CSV table of C-alpha atoms and ligand atoms in Angstrom, one decimal:
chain,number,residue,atom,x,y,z
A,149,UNK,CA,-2.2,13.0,-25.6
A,150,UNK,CA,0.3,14.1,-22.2
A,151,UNK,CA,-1.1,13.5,-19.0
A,152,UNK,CA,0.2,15.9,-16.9
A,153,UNK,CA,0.2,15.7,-13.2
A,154,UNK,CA,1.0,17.9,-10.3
A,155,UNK,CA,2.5,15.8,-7.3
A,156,UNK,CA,2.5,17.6,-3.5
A,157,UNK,CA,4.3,15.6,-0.9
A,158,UNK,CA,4.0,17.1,2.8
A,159,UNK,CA,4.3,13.9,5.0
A,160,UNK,CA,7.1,14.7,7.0
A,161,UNK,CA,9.7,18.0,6.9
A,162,UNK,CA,10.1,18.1,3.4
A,163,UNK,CA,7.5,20.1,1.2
A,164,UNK,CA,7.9,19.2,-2.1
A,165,UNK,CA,5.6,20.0,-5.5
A,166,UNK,CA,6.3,18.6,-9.0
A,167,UNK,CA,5.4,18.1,-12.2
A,168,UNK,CA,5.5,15.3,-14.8
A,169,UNK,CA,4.5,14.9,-18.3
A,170,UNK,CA,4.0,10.9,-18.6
A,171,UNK,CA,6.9,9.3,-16.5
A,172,UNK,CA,9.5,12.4,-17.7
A,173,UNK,CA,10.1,14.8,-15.0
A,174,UNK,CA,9.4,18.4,-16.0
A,175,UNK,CA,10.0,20.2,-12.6
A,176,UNK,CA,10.5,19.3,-8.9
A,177,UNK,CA,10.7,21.9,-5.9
A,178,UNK,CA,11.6,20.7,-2.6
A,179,UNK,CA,11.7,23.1,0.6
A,180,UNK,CA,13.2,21.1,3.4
A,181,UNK,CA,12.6,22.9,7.0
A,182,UNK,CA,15.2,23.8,8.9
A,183,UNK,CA,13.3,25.0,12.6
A,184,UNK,CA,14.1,20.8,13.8
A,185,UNK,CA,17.9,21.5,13.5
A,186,UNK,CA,18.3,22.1,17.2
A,187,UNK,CA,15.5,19.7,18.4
A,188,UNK,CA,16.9,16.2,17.3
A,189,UNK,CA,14.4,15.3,15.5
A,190,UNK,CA,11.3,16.8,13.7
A,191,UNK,CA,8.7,18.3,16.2
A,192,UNK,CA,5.0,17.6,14.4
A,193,UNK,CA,3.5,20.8,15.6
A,194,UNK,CA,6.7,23.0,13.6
A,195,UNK,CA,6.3,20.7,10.7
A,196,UNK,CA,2.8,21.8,9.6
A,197,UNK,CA,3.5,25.2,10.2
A,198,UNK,CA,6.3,25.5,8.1
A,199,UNK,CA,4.0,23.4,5.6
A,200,UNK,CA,1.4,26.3,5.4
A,201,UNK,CA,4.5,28.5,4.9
A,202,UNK,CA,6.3,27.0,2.4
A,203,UNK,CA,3.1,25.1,0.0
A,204,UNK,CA,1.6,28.5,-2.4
A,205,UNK,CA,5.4,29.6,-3.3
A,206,UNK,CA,6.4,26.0,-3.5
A,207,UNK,CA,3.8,24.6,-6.1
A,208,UNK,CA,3.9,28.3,-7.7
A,209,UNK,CA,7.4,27.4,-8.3
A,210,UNK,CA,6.7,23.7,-9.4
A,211,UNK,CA,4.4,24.9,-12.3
A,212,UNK,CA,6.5,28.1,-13.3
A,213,UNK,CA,9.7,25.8,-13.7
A,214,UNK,CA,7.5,23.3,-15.7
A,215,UNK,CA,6.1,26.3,-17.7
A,216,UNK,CA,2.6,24.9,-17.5
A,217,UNK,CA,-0.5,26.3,-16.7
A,218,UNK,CA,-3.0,25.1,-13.6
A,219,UNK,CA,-5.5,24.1,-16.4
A,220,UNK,CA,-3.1,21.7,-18.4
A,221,UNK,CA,-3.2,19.5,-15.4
A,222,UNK,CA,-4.8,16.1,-16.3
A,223,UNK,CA,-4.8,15.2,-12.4
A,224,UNK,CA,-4.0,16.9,-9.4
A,225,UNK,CA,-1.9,14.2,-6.9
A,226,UNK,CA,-0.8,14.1,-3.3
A,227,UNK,CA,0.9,12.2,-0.1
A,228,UNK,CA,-2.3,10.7,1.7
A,229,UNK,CA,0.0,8.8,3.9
A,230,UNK,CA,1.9,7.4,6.2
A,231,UNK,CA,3.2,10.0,8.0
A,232,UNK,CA,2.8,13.1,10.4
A,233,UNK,CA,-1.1,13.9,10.3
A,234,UNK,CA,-0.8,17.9,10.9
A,235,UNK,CA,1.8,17.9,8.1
A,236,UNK,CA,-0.5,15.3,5.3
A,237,UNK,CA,-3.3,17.5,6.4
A,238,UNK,CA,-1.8,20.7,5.1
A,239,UNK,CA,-1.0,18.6,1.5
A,240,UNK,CA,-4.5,17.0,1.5
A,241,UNK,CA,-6.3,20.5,2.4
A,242,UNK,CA,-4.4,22.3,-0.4
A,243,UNK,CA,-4.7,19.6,-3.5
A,244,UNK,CA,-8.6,19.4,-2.5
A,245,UNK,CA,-8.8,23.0,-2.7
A,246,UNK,CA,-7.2,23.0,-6.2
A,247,UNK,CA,-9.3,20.2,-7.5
A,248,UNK,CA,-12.6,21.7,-6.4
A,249,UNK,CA,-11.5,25.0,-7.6
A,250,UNK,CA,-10.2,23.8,-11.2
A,251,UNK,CA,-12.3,20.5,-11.5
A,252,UNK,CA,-9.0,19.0,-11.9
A,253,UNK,CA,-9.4,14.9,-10.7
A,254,UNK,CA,-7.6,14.4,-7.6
A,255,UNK,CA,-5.2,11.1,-7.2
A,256,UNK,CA,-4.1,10.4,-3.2
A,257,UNK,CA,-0.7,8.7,-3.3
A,258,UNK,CA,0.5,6.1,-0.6
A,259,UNK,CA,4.0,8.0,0.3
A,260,UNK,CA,5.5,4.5,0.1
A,261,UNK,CA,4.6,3.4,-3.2
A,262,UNK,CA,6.2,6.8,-4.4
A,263,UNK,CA,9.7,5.6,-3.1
A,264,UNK,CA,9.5,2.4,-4.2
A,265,UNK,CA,9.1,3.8,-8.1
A,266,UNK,CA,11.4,6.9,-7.0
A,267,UNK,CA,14.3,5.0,-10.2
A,268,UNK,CA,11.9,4.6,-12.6
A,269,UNK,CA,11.6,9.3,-12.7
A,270,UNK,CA,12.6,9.9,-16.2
A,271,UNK,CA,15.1,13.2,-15.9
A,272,UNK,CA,16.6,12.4,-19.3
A,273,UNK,CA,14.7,10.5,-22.4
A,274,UNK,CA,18.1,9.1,-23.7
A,275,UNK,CA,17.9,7.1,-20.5
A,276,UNK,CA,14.7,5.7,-21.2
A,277,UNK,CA,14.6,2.1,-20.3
A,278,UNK,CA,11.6,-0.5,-20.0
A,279,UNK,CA,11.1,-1.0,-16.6
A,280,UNK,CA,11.3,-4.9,-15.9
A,281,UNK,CA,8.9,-6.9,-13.7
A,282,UNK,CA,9.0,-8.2,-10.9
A,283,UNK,CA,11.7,-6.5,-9.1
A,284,UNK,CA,12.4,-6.8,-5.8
A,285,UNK,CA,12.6,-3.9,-3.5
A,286,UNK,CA,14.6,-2.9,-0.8
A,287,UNK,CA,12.8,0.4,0.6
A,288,UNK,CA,15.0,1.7,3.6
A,289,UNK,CA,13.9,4.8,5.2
A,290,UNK,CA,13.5,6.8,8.8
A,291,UNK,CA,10.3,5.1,9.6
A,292,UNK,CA,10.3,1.8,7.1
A,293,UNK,CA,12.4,-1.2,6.6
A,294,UNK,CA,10.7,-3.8,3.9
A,295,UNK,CA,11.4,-5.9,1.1
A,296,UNK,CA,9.1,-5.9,-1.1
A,297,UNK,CA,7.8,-8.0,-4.5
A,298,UNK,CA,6.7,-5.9,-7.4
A,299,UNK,CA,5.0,-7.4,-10.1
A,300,UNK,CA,3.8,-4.8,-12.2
A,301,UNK,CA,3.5,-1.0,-11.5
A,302,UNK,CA,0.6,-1.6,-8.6
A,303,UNK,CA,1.1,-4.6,-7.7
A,304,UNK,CA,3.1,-5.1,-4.3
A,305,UNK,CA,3.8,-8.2,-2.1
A,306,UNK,CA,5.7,-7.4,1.2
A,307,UNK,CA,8.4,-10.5,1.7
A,308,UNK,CA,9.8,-9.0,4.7
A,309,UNK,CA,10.2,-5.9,6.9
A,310,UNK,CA,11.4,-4.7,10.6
A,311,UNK,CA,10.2,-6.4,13.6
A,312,UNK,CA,11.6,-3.1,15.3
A,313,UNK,CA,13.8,-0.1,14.4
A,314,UNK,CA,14.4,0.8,10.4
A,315,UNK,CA,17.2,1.1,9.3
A,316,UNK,CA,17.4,4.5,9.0
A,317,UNK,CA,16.6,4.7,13.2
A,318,UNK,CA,19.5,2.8,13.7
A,319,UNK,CA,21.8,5.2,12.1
A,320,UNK,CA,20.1,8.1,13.3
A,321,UNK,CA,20.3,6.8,17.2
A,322,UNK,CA,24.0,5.5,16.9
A,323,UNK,CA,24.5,8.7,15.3
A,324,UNK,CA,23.4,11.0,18.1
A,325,UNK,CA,25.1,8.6,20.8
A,326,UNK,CA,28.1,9.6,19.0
A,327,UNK,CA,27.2,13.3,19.6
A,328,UNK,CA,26.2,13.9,16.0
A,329,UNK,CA,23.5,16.1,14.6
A,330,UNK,CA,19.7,14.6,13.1
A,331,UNK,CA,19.3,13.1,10.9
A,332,UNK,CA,22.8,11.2,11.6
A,333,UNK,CA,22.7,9.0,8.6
A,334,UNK,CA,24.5,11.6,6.2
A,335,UNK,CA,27.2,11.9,8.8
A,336,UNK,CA,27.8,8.7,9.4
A,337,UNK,CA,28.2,7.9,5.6
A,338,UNK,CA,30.9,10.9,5.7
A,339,UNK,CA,32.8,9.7,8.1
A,340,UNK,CA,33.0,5.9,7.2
A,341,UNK,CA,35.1,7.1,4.2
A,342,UNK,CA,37.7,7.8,6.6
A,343,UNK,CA,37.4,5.2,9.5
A,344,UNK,CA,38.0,1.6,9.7
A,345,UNK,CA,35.2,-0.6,9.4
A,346,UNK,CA,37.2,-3.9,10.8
A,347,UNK,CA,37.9,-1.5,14.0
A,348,UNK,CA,34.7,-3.1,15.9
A,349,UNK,CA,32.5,-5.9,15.5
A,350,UNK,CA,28.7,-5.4,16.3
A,351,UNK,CA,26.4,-8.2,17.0
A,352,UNK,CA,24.4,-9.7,14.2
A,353,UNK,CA,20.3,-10.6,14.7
A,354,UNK,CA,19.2,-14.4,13.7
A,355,UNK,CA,15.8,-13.1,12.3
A,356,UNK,CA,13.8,-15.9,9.9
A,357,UNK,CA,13.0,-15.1,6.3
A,358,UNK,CA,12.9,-11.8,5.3
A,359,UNK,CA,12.6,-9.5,8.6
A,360,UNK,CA,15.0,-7.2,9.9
A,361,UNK,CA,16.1,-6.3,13.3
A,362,UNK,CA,17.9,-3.0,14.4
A,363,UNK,CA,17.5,-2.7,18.1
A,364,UNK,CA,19.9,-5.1,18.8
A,365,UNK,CA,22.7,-3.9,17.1
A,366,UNK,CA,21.3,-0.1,18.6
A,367,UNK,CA,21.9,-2.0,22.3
A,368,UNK,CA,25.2,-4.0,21.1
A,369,UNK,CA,26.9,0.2,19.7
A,370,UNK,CA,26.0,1.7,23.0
A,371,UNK,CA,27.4,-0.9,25.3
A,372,UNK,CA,30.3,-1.1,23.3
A,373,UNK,CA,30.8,2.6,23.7
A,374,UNK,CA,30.1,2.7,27.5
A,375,UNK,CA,32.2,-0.3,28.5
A,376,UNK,CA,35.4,1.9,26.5
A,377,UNK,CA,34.1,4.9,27.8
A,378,UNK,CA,34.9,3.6,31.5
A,379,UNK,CA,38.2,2.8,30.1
A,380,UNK,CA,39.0,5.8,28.4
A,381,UNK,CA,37.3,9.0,28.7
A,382,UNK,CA,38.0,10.1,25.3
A,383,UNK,CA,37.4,6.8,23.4
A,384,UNK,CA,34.6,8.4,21.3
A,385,UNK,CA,36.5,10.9,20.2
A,386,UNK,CA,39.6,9.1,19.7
A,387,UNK,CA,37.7,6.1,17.6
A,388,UNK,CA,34.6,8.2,16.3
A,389,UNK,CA,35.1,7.5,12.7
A,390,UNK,CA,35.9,3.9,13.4
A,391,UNK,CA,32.9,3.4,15.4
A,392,UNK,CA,30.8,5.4,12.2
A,393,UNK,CA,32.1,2.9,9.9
A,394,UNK,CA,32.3,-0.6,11.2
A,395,UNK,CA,28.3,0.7,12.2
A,396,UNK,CA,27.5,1.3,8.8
A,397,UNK,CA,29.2,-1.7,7.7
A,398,UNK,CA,27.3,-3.9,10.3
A,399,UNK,CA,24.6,-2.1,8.8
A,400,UNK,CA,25.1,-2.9,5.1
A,401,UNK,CA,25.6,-6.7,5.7
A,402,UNK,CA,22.1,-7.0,7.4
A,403,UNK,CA,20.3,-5.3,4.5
A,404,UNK,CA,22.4,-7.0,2.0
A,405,UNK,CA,22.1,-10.3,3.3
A,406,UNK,CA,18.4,-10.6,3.2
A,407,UNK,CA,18.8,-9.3,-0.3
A,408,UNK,CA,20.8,-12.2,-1.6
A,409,UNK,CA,18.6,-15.1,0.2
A,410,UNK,CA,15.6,-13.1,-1.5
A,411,UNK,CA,16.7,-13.0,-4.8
A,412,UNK,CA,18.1,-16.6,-4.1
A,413,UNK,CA,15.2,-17.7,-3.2
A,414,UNK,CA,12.3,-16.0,-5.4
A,415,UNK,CA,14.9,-16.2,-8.4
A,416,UNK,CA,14.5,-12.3,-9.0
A,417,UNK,CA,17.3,-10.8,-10.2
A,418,UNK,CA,15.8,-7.1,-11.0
A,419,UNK,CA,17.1,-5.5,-7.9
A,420,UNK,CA,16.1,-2.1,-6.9
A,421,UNK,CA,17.0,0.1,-3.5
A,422,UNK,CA,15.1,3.3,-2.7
A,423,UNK,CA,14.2,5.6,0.5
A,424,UNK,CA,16.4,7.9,2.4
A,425,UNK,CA,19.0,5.1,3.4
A,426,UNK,CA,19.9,4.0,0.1
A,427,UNK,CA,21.3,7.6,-1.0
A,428,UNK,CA,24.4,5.9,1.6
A,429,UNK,CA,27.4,5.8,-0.5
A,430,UNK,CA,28.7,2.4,1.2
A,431,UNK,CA,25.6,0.6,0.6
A,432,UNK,CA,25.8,1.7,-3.5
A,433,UNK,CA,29.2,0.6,-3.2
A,434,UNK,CA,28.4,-2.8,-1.9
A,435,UNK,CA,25.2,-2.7,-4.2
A,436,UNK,CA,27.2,-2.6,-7.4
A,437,UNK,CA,29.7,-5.1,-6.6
A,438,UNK,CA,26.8,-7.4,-5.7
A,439,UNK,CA,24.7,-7.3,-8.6
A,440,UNK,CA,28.3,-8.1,-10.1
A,441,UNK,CA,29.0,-11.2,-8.6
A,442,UNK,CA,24.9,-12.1,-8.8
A,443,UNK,CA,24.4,-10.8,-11.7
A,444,UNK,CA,21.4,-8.5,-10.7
A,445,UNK,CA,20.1,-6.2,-13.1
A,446,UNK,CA,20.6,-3.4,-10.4
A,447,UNK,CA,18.5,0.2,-9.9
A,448,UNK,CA,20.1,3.1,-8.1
A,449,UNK,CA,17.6,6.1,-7.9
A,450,UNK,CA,19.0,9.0,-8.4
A,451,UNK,CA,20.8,10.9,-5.0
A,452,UNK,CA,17.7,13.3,-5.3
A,453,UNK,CA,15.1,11.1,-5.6
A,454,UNK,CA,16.0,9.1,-2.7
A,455,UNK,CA,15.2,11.4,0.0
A,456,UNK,CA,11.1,12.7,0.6
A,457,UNK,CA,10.4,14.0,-2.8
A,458,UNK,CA,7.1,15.6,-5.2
A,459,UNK,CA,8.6,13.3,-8.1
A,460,UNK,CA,7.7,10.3,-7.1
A,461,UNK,CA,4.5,11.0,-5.6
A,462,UNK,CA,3.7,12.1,-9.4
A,463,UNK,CA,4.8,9.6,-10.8
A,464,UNK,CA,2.8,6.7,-9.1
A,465,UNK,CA,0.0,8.9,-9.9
A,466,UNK,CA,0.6,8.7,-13.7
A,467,UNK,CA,0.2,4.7,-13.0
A,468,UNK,CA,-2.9,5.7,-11.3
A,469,UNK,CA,-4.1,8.1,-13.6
A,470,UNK,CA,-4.4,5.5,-16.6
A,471,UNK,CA,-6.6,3.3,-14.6
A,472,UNK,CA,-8.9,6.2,-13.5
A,473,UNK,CA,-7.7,5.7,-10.1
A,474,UNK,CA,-9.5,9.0,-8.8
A,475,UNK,CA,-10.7,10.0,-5.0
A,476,UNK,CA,-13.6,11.3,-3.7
A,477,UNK,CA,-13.6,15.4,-2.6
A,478,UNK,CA,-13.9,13.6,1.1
A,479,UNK,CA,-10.5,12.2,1.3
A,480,UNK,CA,-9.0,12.1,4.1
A,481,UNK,CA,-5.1,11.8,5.1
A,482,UNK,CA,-3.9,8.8,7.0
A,483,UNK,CA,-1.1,8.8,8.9
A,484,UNK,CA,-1.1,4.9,9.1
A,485,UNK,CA,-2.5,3.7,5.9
A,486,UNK,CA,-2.1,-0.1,5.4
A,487,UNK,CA,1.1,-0.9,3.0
A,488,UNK,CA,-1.4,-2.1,0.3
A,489,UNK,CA,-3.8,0.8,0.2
A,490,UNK,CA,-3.1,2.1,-3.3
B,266,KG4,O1,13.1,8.5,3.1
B,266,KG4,P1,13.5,9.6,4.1
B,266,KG4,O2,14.0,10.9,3.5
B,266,KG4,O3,12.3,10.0,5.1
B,266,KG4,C1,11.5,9.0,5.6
B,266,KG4,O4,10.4,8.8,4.9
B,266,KG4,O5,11.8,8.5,6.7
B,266,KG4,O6,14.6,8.9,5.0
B,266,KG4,C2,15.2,9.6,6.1
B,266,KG4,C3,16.3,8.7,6.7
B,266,KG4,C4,17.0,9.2,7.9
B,266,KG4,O7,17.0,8.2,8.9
B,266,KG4,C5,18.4,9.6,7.4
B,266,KG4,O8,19.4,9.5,8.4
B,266,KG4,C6,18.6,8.5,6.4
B,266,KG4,O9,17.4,8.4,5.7
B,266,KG4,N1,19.7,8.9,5.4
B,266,KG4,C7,20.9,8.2,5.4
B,266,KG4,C8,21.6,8.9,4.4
B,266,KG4,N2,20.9,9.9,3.9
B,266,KG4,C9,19.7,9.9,4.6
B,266,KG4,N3,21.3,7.1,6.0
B,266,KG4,C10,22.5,6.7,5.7
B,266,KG4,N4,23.3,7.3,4.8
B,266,KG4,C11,22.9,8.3,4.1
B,266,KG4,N5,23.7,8.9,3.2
B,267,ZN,ZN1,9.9,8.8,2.9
């Protein structure tokens, strides 16, 4: 028989509701807020709000798309955490309303977990393939910067991760030295089609093993940029796509560097990227060519899976579901749940 699961994701500005049958995706709504726009960033108390707003029509939608019925549902699943309490709160709240209501089983989700399986969504059954463990993946987000060890569909090891900034915070604060809107990242993958990414060279950390460092290439941006700004008034402006790409490339070779001594090292070669940073067009680029010359059996999400997204919060669920990984009616959200709470 189909198991058929409802995922809500509400961590952060996106709310998001979808619905699988097994691992194939049958629907997926996402309502990203735009009230942060002019704030640089998202403002916690906006986010929830918005969350209450958007939830009813966007998991009305989620099911009508899916053309199922609340009572089809085997389970019921949803973001517990990390992320923005006010805004889990809102997805908690609302799944355990629907569970007590329907007596549909409830399955909390570690938002992180999701990401990591966000290539394994099935959009299309032609493109059905096994999944191959272990894989090693590279999860790059806003607020996360790990490498991780998967052995089986629950089963996690983190190898590395930031001692600081992610990934993500690096483009997003080089971005908005350069004047750019938030989230930067986007833009800065735009404009590095254009600019020269020899133009500037940008400090590399020396971090052991596995960890990642971004705040020193953060510093090493905005000193190049104020030492050429005394210079030249205009140097910005003049060099901004320049500066955009030979960041992003600087970028690229930190995250792809710890990928090679990994899989080096572990002798994984199922490689897989995922979070909000790997939708960066450069870093798929360099991806491919990669797993060309290392012969990596390499997986690309899709674009739309890679940002915050109901999908994958589903689909770890189904994982969940078979082992009758089910939660109490007194769940809470976390907005720092340990990596290896599943
Ligand atoms: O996974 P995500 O949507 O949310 C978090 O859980 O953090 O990741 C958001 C991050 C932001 O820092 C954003 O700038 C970055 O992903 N991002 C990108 C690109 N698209 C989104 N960074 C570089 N290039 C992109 N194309
Ligand atoms: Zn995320």
């Amino acid at each position: 028989m189909s198991i058929y699961i409802l995922g809500i994701e509400s961590s952060c500005d996106d709310t998001s509701a979808a619905i699988i049958c097994d691992n194939k995706l049958c629907s997926n709504v996402i309502s990203t807020q735009q009230v942060h726009v002019n704030y640089g960033g998202v403002v916690p108390e906006l986010a929830s709000r918005e969350h209450q707003k958007n939830i009813i029509p966007v998991v009305g939608t989620a099911l009508k798309n899916a053309g199922i019925e609340m009572s089809e549902l085997s389970a019921i699943a949803f973001t517990r955490g990390p992320g923005l309490l006010g805004s889990l709160m809102v997805g908690v709240s609302f799944a355990k309303g629907l569970s007590l209501a329907s007596g549909i089983p409830l399955i909390g989700v570690n938002h992180l977990h999701g990401h990591i399986l966000s290539h394994t969504i099935i959009e299309d059954e032609s493109l059905y393939r096994e999944q191959e463990f272990p894989f090693l993946c590279l999860l790059i987000s806003g607020g996360h910067t790990m490498l991780i060890k998967v052995s089986a569909y629950l089963d996690y090891e983190i190898l590395g991760q930031t001692i600081d900034d992610a990934a993500g915070e690096a483009f997003d604060k080089c971005a908005k030295v350069l004047g750019l809107p938030y989230p930067g990242g986007p833009y800065i993958d735009r404009m590095s089609l254009i600019g020269d990414e020899n133009k500037f060279v940008f400090g590399k950390p020396k971090i052991p093993a596995f960890d990642f460092s971004f705040s020193g290439l953060k510093t090493s941006f905005l000193y190049k940029i104020r030492d050429n700004i005394k210079l030249d008034a205009d140097f910005i402006e003049k060099n901004k796509d320049h500066l955009a790409a030979s960041l992003q490339k600087t970028i690229i070779d930190i995250l792809t560097d710890k990928v090679i001594d990994a899989s080096e090292k572990t002798g994984i070669k199922n490689i897989v990227i995922s979070g909000g940073v790997s939708a960066n067009k450069g870093l798929r680029n360099r991806m491919t060519l990669l797993a060309e010359k290392h012969n990596w059996n390499l997986s690309l999400p899709a674009l739309k899976f890679t940002a915050d997204n109901a999908a994958m919060i589903a689909i770890v669920a189904y994982h969940k579901y078979k082992l009758k990984l089910f939660e109490n009616a007194d769940v809470m959200p976390a907005a720092k749940i340990d990596f290896y709470d599943i």
